């Protein structure tokens, strides 16, 4: 969510639907002093990879409705916007906490489901969803990124 807020900020504050790269980098690095110019460029690449922003004819435009994003007063992004979230690791962590198991035990059970239950024809993200259901661990917020991992894999 912080990445989405950070992407929406320059468009909301300038009231523009499209901005050039140099305008966005200027906003992040010089106007707001939230990050360096290198970090601002990295942020743009990451936002593009995540599908939050798109570029056409030199103009960047958000791929979501920025009017739905509420930017809190005094908002400043943390370094977490540069970290990649691994949905598989996140789900493993949730299962270990909820089931009070070791991570190795969760991974071992996931591998057993893949091997024994599906003859190796199940991808790890899908097996983790089955485990999450078994242990009543919420996973709905991770379905989309897990699904994208399955499509890539």
Coordinates of C-alpha atoms in Angstrom, one line a residue:
X1 CA 0.0 0.0 0.0
X2 CA 2.9 2.4 0.7
X3 CA 4.2 1.9 -2.8
X4 CA 0.8 2.8 -4.2
X5 CA 0.6 5.9 -2.0
X6 CA 4.1 6.9 -3.1
X7 CA 3.2 6.4 -6.8
X8 CA 0.0 8.4 -6.4
X9 CA 1.5 11.3 -4.5
X10 CA 3.0 13.3 -7.4
X11 CA -0.1 13.0 -9.5
X12 CA -2.4 14.0 -6.6
X13 CA -0.3 16.9 -5.5
X14 CA 0.2 18.3 -9.0
X15 CA -3.3 17.4 -10.2
X16 CA -1.9 15.9 -13.3
X17 CA -3.0 12.6 -15.0
X18 CA 0.3 12.2 -16.8
X19 CA 3.9 13.3 -16.0
X20 CA 7.3 13.0 -17.6
X21 CA 10.0 11.0 -15.9
X22 CA 12.0 14.1 -15.0
X23 CA 9.0 15.7 -13.4
X24 CA 8.4 12.7 -11.2
X25 CA 12.0 12.3 -10.3
X26 CA 12.1 16.0 -9.4
X27 CA 9.0 15.6 -7.2
X28 CA 10.5 12.7 -5.2
X29 CA 14.1 13.8 -5.0
X30 CA 14.2 17.6 -5.0
X31 CA 10.7 18.9 -4.2
X32 CA 9.8 16.5 -1.4
X33 CA 13.4 15.3 -0.6
X34 CA 12.0 11.8 0.0
X35 CA 14.8 10.0 -1.8
X36 CA 17.8 10.4 -4.1
X37 CA 17.4 10.6 -7.9
X38 CA 18.7 7.0 -8.3
X39 CA 16.1 5.8 -5.8
X40 CA 13.4 7.8 -7.6
X41 CA 14.4 6.0 -10.9
X42 CA 14.3 2.7 -9.1
X43 CA 10.9 3.5 -7.7
X44 CA 9.6 4.2 -11.2
X45 CA 11.0 0.9 -12.5
X46 CA 9.5 -1.0 -9.6
X47 CA 6.1 0.7 -10.0
X48 CA 6.1 -0.2 -13.7
X49 CA 6.9 -3.9 -12.9
X50 CA 4.1 -4.0 -10.3
X51 CA 1.7 -2.6 -12.8
X52 CA 1.0 0.6 -10.8
X53 CA 2.3 3.0 -13.5
X54 CA 2.6 2.8 -17.2
X55 CA 4.6 4.8 -19.8
X56 CA 3.3 5.9 -23.2
X57 CA 4.9 8.5 -25.5
X58 CA 7.2 9.7 -22.7
X59 CA 4.4 10.2 -20.2
X60 CA 3.9 8.1 -17.1
X61 CA 0.3 7.6 -16.0
X62 CA -1.0 5.7 -13.0
X63 CA -2.8 2.4 -13.8
X64 CA -5.2 2.8 -10.9
X65 CA -7.7 5.5 -9.8
X66 CA -5.6 8.0 -7.8
X67 CA -8.7 9.7 -6.5
X68 CA -9.4 6.7 -4.4
X69 CA -5.9 7.0 -2.7
X70 CA -5.9 9.1 0.4
X71 CA -2.4 10.5 1.2
X72 CA -2.1 11.3 4.9
X73 CA -0.8 14.7 6.0
X74 CA 2.9 14.4 6.5
X75 CA 3.2 11.2 4.6
X76 CA 6.8 10.1 3.8
X77 CA 7.5 6.7 2.3
X78 CA 9.9 4.4 4.1
X79 CA 12.6 2.3 2.6
X80 CA 10.1 -0.6 2.5
X81 CA 8.9 0.7 -1.0
X82 CA 12.2 -0.6 -2.4
X83 CA 11.8 -4.1 -0.9
X84 CA 10.3 -6.9 -3.0
X85 CA 7.5 -8.8 -1.2
X86 CA 7.7 -12.5 -1.7
X87 CA 4.1 -13.8 -1.3
X88 CA 5.3 -17.4 -0.9
X89 CA 7.6 -16.4 2.0
X90 CA 4.9 -14.3 3.5
X91 CA 2.4 -17.2 3.4
X92 CA 5.0 -19.6 4.9
X93 CA 5.5 -17.1 7.7
X94 CA 1.8 -16.7 8.4
X95 CA 1.4 -20.5 8.5
X96 CA 4.3 -20.9 10.9
X97 CA 2.9 -18.3 13.3
X98 CA -0.6 -19.6 13.2
X99 CA 0.2 -23.3 13.4
X100 CA 3.1 -22.7 15.8
X101 CA 5.3 -24.8 13.6
X102 CA 8.9 -24.4 12.4
X103 CA 9.4 -23.0 8.9
X104 CA 11.2 -26.2 7.9
X105 CA 8.1 -28.3 9.0
X106 CA 5.8 -26.1 6.9
X107 CA 8.0 -26.4 3.8
X108 CA 8.3 -30.2 4.4
X109 CA 4.5 -30.5 4.6
X110 CA 4.2 -28.4 1.5
X111 CA 6.6 -30.8 -0.3
X112 CA 4.7 -33.8 0.9
X113 CA 1.4 -32.4 -0.5
X114 CA 3.1 -31.7 -3.8
X115 CA 4.8 -35.2 -4.0
X116 CA 2.2 -37.5 -2.4
X117 CA -1.1 -35.7 -3.1
X118 CA -0.4 -34.5 -6.6
X119 CA 2.5 -36.6 -8.0
X120 CA 4.6 -33.5 -8.3
X121 CA 2.1 -31.8 -10.5
X122 CA 1.3 -28.9 -8.1
X123 CA 3.3 -25.7 -7.8
X124 CA 4.5 -24.6 -4.3
X125 CA 2.3 -21.5 -4.2
X126 CA -0.8 -23.7 -4.7
X127 CA 0.3 -26.2 -2.1
X128 CA 0.8 -23.3 0.4
X129 CA -2.8 -22.1 -0.3
X130 CA -4.0 -25.7 0.6
X131 CA -1.9 -25.6 3.8
X132 CA -3.2 -22.1 4.7
X133 CA -6.8 -23.5 4.3
X134 CA -5.9 -26.5 6.4
X135 CA -4.6 -24.3 9.3
X136 CA -7.3 -21.5 8.8
X137 CA -4.6 -19.0 7.9
X138 CA -5.9 -15.9 5.9
X139 CA -4.4 -15.8 2.5
X140 CA -6.9 -14.0 0.3
X141 CA -4.8 -10.8 0.1
X142 CA -1.9 -12.9 -1.4
X143 CA -4.0 -14.7 -4.1
X144 CA -3.2 -12.3 -6.9
X145 CA 0.6 -12.2 -6.4
X146 CA 0.6 -16.0 -5.9
X147 CA -1.4 -16.4 -9.1
X148 CA 1.0 -14.2 -11.0
X149 CA 3.9 -16.4 -9.7
X150 CA 2.2 -19.5 -11.0
X151 CA 1.6 -17.9 -14.4
X152 CA 5.3 -17.0 -14.6
X153 CA 6.5 -20.4 -13.3

